[in-house]
PDB file of C-alpha atoms and ligand atoms in Angstrom:
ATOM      1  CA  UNK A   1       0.000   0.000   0.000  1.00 89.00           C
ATOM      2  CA  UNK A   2       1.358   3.484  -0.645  1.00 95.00           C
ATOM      3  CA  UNK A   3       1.425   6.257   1.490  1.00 97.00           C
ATOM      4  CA  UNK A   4       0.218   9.171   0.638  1.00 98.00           C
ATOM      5  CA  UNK A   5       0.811  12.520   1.918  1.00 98.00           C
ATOM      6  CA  UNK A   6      -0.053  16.171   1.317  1.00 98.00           C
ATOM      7  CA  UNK A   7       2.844  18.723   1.358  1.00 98.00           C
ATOM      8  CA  UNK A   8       0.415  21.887   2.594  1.00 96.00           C
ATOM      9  CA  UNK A   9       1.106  24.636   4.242  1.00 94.00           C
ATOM     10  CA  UNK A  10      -1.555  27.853   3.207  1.00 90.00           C
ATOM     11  CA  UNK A  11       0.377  29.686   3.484  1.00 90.00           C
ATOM     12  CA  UNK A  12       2.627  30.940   0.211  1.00 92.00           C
ATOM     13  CA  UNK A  13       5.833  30.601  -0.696  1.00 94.00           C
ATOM     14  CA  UNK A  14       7.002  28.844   2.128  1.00 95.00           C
ATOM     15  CA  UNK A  15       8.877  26.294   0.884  1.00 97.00           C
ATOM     16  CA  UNK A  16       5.759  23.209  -0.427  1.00 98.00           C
ATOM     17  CA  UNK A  17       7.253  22.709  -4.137  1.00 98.00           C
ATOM     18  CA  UNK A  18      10.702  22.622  -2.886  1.00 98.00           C
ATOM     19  CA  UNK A  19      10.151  19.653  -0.310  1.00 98.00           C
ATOM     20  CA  UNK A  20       7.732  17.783  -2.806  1.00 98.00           C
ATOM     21  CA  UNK A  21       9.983  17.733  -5.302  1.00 98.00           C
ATOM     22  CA  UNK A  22      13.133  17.165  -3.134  1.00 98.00           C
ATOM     23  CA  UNK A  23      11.323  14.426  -1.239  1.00 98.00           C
ATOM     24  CA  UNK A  24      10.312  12.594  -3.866  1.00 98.00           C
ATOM     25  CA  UNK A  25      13.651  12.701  -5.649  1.00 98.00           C
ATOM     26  CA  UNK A  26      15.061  11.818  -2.335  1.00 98.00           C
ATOM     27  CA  UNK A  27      13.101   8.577  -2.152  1.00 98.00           C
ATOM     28  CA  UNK A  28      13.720   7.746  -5.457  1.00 98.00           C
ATOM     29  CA  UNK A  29      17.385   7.939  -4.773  1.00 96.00           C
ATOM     30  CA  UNK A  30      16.675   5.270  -1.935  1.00 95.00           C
ATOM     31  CA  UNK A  31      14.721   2.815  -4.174  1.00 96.00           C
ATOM     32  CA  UNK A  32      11.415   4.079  -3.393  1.00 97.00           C
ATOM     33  CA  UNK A  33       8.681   4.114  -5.860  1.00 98.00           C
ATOM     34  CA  UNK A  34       7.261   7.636  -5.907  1.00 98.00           C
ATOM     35  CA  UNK A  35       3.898   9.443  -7.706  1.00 98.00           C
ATOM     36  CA  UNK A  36       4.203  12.797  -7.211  1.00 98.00           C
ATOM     37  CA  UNK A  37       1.013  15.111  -7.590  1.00 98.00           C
ATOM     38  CA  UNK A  38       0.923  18.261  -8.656  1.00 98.00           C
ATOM     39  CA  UNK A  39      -2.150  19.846  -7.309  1.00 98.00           C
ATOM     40  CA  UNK A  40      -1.224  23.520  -7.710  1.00 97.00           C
ATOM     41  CA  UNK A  41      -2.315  25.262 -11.055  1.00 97.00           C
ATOM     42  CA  UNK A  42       1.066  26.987 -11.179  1.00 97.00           C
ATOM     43  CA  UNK A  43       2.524  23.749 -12.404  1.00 98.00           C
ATOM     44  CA  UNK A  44       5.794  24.560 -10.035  1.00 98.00           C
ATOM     45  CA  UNK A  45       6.514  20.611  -8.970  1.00 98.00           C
ATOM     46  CA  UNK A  46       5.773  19.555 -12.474  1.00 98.00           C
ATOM     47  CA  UNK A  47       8.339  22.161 -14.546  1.00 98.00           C
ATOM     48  CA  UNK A  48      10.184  21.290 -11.578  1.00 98.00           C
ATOM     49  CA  UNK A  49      10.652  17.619 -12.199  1.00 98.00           C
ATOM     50  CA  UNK A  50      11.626  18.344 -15.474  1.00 97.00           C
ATOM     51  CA  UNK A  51       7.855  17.977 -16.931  1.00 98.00           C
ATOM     52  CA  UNK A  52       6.633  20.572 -19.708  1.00 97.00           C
ATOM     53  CA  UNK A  53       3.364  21.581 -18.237  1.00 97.00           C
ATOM     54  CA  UNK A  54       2.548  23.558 -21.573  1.00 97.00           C
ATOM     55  CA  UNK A  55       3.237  19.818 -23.484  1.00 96.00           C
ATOM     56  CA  UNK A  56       0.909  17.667 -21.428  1.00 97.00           C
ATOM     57  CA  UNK A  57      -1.963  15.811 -23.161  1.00 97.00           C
ATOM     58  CA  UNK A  58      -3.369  14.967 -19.716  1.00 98.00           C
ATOM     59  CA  UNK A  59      -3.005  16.622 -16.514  1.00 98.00           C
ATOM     60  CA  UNK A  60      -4.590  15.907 -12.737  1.00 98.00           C
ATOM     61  CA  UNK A  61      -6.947  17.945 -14.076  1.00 97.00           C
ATOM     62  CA  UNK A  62      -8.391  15.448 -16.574  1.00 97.00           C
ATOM     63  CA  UNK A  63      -8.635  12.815 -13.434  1.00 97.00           C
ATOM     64  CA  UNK A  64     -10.195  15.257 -11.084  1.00 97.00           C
ATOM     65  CA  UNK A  65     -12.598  15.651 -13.896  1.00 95.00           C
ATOM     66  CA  UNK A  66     -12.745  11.481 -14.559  1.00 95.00           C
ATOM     67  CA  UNK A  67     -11.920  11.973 -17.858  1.00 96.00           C
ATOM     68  CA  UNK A  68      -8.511  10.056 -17.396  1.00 98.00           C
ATOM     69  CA  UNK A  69      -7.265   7.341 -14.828  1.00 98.00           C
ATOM     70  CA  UNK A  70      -3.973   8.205 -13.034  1.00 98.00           C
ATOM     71  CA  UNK A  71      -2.509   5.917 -14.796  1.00 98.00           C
ATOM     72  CA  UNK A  72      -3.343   7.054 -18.136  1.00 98.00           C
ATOM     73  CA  UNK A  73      -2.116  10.746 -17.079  1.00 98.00           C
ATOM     74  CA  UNK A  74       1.120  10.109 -15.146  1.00 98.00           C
ATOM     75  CA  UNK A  75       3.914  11.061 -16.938  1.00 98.00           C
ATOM     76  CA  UNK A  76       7.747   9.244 -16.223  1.00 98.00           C
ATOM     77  CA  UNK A  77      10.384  11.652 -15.232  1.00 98.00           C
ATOM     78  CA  UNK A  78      13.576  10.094 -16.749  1.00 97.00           C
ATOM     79  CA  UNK A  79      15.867  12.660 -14.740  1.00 96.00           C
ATOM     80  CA  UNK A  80      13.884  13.103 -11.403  1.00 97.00           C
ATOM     81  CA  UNK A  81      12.980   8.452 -11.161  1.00 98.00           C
ATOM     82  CA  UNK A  82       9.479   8.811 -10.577  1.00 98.00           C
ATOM     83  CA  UNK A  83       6.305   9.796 -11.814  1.00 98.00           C
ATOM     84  CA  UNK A  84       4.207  13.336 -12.457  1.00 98.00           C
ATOM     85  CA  UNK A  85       0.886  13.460 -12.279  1.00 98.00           C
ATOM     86  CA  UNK A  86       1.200  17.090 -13.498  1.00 98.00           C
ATOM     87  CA  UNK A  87      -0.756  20.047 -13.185  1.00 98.00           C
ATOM     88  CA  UNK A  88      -1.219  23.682 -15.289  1.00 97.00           C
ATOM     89  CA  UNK A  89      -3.313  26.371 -15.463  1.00 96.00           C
ATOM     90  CA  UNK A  90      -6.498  23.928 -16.712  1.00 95.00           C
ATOM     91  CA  UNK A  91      -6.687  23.307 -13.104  1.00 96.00           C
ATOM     92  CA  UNK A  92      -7.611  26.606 -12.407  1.00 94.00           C
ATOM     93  CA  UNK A  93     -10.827  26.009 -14.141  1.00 93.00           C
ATOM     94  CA  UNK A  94     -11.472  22.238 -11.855  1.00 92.00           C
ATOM     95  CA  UNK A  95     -12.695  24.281  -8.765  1.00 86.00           C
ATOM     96  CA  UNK A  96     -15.523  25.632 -10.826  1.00 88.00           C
ATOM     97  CA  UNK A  97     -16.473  22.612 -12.347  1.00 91.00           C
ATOM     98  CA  UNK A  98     -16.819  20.365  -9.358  1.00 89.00           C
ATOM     99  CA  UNK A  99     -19.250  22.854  -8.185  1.00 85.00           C
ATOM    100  CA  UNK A 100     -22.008  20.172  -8.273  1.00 86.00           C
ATOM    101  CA  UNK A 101     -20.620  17.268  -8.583  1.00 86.00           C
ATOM    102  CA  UNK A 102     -21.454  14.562  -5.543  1.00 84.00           C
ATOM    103  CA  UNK A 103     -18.667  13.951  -3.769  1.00 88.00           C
ATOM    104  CA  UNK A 104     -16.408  16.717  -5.552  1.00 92.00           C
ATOM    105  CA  UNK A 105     -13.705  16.345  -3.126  1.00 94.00           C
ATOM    106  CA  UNK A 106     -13.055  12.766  -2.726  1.00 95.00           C
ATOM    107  CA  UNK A 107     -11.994  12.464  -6.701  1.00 96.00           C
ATOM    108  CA  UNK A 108      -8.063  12.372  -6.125  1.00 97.00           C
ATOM    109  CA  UNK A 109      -8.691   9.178  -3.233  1.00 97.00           C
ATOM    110  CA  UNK A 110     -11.062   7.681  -5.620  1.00 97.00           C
ATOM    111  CA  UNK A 111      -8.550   7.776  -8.651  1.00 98.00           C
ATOM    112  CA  UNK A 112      -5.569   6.884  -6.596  1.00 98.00           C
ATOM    113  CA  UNK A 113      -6.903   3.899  -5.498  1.00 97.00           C
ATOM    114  CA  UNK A 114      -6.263   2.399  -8.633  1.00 96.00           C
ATOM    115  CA  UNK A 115      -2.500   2.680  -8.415  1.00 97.00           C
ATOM    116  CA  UNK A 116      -2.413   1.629  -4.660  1.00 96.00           C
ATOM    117  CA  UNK A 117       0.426  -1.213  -5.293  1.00 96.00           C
ATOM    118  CA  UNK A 118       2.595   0.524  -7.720  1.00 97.00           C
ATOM    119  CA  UNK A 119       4.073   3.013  -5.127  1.00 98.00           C
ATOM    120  CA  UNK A 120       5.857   3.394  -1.957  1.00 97.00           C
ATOM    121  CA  UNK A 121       4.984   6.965  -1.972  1.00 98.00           C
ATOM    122  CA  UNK A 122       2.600   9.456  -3.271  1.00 98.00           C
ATOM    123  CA  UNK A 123       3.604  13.106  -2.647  1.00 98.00           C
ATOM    124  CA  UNK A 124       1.191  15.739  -3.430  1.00 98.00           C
ATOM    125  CA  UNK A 125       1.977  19.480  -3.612  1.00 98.00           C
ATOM    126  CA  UNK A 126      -1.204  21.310  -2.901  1.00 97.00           C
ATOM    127  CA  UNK A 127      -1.802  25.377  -3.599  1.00 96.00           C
ATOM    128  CA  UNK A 128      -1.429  28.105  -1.137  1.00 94.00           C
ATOM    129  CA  UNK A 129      -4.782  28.085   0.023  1.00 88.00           C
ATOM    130  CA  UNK A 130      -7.611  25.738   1.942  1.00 85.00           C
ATOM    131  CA  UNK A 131      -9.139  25.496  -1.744  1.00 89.00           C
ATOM    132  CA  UNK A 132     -11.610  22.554  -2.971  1.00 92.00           C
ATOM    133  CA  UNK A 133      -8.127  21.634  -4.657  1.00 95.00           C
ATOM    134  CA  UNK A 134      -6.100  21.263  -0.962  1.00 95.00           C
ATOM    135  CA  UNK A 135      -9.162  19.621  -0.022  1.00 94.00           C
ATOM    136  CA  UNK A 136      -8.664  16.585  -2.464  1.00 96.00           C
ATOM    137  CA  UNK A 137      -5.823  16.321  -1.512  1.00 97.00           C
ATOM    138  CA  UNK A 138      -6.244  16.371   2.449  1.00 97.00           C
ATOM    139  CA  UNK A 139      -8.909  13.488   1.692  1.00 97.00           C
ATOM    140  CA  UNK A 140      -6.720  11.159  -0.347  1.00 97.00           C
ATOM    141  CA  UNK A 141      -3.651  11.272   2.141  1.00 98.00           C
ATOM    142  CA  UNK A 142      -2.829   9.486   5.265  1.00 97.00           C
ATOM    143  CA  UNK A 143      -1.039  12.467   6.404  1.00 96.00           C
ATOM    144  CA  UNK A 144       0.472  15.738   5.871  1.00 97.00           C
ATOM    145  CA  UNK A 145       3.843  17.146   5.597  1.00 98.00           C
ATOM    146  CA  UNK A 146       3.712  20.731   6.379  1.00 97.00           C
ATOM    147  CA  UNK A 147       7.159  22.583   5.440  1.00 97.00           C
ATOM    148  CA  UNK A 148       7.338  26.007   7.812  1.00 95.00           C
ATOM    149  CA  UNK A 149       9.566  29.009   8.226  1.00 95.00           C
ATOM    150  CA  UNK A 150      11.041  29.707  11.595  1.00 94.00           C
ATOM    151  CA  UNK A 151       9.894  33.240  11.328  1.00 90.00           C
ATOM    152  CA  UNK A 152       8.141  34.934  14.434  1.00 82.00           C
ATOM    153  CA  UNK A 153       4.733  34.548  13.025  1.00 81.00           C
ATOM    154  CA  UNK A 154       4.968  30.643  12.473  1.00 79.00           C
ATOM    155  CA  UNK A 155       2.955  29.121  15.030  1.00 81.00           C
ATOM    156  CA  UNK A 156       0.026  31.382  14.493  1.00 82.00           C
ATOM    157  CA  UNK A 157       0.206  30.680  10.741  1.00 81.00           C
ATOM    158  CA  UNK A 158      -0.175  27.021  11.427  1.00 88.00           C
ATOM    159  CA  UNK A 159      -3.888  27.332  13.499  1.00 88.00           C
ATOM    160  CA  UNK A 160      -5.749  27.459  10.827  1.00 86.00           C
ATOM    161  CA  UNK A 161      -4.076  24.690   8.941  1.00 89.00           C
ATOM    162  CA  UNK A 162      -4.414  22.458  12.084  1.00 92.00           C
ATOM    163  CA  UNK A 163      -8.014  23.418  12.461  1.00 92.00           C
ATOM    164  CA  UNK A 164      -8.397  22.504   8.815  1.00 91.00           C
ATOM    165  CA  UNK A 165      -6.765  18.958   9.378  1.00 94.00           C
ATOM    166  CA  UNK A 166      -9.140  18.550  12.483  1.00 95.00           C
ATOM    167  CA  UNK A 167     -12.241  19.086  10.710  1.00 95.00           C
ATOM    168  CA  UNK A 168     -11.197  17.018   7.518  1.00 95.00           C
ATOM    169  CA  UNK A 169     -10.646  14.090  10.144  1.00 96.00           C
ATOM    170  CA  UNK A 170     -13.529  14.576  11.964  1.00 96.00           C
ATOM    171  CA  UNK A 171     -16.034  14.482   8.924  1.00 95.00           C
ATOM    172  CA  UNK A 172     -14.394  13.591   5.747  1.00 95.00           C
ATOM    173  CA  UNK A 173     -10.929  11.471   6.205  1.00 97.00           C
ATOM    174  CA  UNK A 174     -10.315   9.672   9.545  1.00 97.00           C
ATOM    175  CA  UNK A 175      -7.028   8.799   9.046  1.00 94.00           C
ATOM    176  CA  UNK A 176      -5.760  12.308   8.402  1.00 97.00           C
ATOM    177  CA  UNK A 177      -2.657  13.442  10.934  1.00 95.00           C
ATOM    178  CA  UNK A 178       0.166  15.215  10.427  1.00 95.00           C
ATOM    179  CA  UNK A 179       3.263  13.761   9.812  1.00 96.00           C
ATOM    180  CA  UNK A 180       5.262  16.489  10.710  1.00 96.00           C
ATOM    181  CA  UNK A 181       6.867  19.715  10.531  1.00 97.00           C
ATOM    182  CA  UNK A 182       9.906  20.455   8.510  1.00 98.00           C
ATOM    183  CA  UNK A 183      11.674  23.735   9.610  1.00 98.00           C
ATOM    184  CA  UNK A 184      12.842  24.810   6.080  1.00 98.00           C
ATOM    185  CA  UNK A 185      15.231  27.700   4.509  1.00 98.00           C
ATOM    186  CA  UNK A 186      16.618  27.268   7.942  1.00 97.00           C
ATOM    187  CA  UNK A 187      19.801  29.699   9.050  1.00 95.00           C
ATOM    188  CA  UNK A 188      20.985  28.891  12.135  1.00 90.00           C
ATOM    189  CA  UNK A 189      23.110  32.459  12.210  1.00 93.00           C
ATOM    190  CA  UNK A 190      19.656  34.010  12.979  1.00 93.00           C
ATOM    191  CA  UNK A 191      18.875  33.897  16.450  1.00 94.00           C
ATOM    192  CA  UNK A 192      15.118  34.199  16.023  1.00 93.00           C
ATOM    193  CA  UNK A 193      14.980  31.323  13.769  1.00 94.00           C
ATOM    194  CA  UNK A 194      16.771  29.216  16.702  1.00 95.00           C
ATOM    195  CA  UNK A 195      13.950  30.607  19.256  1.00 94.00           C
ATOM    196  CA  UNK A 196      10.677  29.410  16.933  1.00 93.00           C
ATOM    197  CA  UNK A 197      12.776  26.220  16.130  1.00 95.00           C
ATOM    198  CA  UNK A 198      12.425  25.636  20.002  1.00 94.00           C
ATOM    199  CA  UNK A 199       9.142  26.711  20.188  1.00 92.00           C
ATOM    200  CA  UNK A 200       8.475  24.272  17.767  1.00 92.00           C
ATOM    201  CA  UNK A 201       9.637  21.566  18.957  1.00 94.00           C
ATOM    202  CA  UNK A 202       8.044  22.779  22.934  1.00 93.00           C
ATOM    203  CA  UNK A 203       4.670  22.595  20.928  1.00 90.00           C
ATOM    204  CA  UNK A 204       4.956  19.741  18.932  1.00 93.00           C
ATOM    205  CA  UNK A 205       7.911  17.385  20.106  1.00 95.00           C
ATOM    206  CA  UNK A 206       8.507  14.295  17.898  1.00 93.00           C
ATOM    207  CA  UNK A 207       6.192  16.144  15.342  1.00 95.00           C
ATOM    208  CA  UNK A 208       8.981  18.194  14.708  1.00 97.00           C
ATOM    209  CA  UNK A 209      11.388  15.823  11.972  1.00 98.00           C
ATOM    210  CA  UNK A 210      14.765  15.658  12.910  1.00 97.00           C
ATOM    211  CA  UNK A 211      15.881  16.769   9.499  1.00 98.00           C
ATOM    212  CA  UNK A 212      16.358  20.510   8.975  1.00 98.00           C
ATOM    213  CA  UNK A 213      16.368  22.247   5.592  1.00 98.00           C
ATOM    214  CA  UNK A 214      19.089  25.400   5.235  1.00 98.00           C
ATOM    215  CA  UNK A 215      18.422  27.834   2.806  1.00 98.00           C
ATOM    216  CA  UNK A 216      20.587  26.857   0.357  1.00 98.00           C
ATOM    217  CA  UNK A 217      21.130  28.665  -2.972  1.00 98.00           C
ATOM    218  CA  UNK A 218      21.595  25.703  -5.215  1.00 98.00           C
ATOM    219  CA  UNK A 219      17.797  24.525  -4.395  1.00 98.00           C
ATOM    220  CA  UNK A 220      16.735  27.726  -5.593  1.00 98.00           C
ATOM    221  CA  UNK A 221      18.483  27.553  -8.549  1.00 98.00           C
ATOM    222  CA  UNK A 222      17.294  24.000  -9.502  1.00 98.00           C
ATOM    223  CA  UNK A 223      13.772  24.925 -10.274  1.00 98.00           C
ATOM    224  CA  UNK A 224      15.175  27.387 -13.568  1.00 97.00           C
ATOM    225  CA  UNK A 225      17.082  23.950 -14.862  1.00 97.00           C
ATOM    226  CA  UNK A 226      13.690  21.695 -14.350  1.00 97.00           C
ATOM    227  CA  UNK A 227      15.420  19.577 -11.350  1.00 98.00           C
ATOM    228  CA  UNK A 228      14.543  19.462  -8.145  1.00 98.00           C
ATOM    229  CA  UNK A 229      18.397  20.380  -5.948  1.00 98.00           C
ATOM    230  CA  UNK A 230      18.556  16.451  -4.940  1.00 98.00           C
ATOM    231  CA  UNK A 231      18.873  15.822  -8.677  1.00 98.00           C
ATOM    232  CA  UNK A 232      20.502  19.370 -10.116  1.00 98.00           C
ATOM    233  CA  UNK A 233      23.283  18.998  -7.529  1.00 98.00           C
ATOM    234  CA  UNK A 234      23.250  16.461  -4.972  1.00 98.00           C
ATOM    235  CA  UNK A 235      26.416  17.506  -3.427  1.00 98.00           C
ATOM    236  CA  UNK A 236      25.020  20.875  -1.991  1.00 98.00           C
ATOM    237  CA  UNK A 237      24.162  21.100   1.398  1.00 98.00           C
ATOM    238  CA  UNK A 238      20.261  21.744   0.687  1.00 98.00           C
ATOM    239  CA  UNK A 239      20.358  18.390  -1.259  1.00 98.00           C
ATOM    240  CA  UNK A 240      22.319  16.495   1.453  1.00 98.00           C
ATOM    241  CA  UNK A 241      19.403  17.608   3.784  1.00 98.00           C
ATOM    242  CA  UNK A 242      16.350  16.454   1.534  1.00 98.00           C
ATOM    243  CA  UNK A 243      17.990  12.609   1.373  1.00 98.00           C
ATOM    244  CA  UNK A 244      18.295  12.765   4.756  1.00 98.00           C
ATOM    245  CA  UNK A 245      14.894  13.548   5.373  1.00 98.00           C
ATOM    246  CA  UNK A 246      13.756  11.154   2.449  1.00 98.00           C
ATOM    247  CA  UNK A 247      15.621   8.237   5.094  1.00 97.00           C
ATOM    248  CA  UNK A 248      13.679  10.186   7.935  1.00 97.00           C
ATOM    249  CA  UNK A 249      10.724   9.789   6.397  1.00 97.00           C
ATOM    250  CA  UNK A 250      11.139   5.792   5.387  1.00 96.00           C
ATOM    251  CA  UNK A 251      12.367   4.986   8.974  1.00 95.00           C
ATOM    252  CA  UNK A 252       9.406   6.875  10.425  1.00 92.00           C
ATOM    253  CA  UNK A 253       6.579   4.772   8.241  1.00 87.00           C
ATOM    254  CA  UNK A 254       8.172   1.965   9.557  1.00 82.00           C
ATOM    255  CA  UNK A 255       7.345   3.308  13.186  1.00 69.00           C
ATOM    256  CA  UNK A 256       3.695   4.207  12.281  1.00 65.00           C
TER     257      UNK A 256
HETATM  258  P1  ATP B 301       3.617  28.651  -3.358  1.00 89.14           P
HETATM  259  O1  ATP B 301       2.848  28.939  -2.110  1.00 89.14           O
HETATM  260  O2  ATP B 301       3.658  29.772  -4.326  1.00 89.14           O
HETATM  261  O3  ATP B 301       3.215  27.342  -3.980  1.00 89.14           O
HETATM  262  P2  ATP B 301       5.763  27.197  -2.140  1.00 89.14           P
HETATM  263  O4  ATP B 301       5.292  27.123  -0.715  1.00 89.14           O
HETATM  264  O5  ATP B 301       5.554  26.013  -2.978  1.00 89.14           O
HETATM  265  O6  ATP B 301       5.145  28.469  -2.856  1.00 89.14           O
HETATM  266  P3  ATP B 301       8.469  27.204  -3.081  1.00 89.14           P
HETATM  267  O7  ATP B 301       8.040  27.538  -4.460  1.00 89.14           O
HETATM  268  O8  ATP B 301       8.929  25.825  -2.813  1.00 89.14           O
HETATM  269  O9  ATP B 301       7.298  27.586  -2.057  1.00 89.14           O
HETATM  270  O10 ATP B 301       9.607  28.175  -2.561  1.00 89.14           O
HETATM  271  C1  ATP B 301       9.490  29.596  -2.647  1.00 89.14           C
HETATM  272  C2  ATP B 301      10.799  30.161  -3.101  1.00 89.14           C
HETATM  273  O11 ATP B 301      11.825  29.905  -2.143  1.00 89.14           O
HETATM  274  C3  ATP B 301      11.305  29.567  -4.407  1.00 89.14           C
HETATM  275  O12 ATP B 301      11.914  30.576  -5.152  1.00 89.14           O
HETATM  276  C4  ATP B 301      12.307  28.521  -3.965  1.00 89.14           C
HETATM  277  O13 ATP B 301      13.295  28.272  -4.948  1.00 89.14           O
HETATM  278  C5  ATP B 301      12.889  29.184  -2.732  1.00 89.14           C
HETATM  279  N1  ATP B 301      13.360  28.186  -1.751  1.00 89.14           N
HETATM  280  C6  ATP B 301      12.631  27.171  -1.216  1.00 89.14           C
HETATM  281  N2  ATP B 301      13.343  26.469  -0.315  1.00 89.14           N
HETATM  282  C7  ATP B 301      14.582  27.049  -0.287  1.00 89.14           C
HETATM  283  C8  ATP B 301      15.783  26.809   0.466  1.00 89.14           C
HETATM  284  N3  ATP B 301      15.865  25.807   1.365  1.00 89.14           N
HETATM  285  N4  ATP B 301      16.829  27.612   0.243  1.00 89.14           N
HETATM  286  C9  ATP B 301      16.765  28.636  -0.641  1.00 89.14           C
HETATM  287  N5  ATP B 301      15.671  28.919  -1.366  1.00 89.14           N
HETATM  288  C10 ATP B 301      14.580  28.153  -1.197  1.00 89.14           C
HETATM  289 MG1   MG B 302       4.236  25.715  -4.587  1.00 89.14          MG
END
């Protein structure tokens, strides 16, 4: 069985695309079978993993809509080892037309039941927002990821995206938790940073991964080449951290 987890955080730019695609290159590199899910109409995680979004013939958007099977519509990143189920601006358009369809936001679990055995992992990188989108995705996963800043306003920021979880496991998905929280574009110069990371970890103990992300220049760069870092330069310090939070993440599953 796979297990599948939402990389979510509403708020933006904090750092989602770059663990999704990091993570699931990660896991490749460790023999893991990976889908990852784009979910975001910016189609970030799929240029990202070296996919042309403007090139697809069928997107996540065509499942959402049943008018393809994941299967059909994942695409095989040669460079990245695993699969895209990719996403573009056509996804924009989904939240509109699931209006009033039954059962609008169960769609992704439906469709990924069908590929249950042919993945270790399925990573999905959901929008900045609580959208009907984020809201597949929160009901197809077992848990979420949720990559976080250690800036002063952090722990506010992530009430309403624990409320969310809550009421998604109370009335839609059961076995929703969250997996964690990965302190990301992480400076340890900055003595703030080093005050929320305790905070943090005060909160939330063991929810806290061990793994901590440094801003690192060479995962920033990656995105412009297609590659997630892990795959663009695996020798930079950014990189090093992903793998070891891909072997985090395999030795935790194993605990759970
Ligand atoms: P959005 O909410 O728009 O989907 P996001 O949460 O997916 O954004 P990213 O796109 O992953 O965030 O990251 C935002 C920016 O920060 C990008 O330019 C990315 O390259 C950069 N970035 C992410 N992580 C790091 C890091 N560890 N070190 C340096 N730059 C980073
Ligand atoms: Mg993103």
């Amino acid at each position: 069985m796979a297990n599948i987890f939402c990389i979510a955080n509403q708020k933006g730019g904090v750092g989602k695309t770059t663990t999704t695609v990091n993570l699931a290159a990660g896991l490749a590199s460790i023999g893991q079978r990976v889908l990852m899910v784009d979910l975001d109409p910016q189609g970030n995680a799929t240029m990202g993993s070296g996919i042309d979004k403007r090139e697809m013939k069928l997107s996540v958007y065509d499942v959402l809509l049943e008018s393809a099977t994941v299967a059909e519509a994942a695409l095989w990143s040669a460079t990245c080892r695993y699969h895209v189920l990719g996403a573009n601006r056509e996804l924009a358009g989904a939240e509109v037309e699931l209006v009033d369809v039954e059962r609008r936001e169960k769609r992704l679990k439906q469709a990924l039941v069908a590929v249950d055995g042919q993945y270790d992992f399925v990573l999905i990188d959901c929008p900045p927002s609580l959208s009907m989108l984020t809201l597949n995705g929160l009901c197809s996963a077992h848990g979420v990821i949720v990559p976080m800043q250690c800036e002063y306003f952090a722990l506010e920021g992530l009430t309403d995206l624990v409320n969310t979880i809550k009421q998604v496991h109370a009335n839609l998905n059961p076995d929703l938790q969250i997996i964690g929280l990965l302190r990301v574009m992480f400076d340890p110069r900055v003595t703030l940073q080093l005050q929320v990371s305790d905070q943090l970890k005060a909160h939330f103990g063991d929810k806290v991964f061990d793994a901590v992300i440094p801003r690192n220049v060479r995962l920033a760069e990656a995105p412009s080449f297609g590659l997630p870092g892990v795959v663009f330069d695996p020798s930079a310090k950014g990189s090093q951290a992903f793998v070891a939070f891909a072997a985090e993440m395999v030795q935790r599953i194993g605990r759970m």
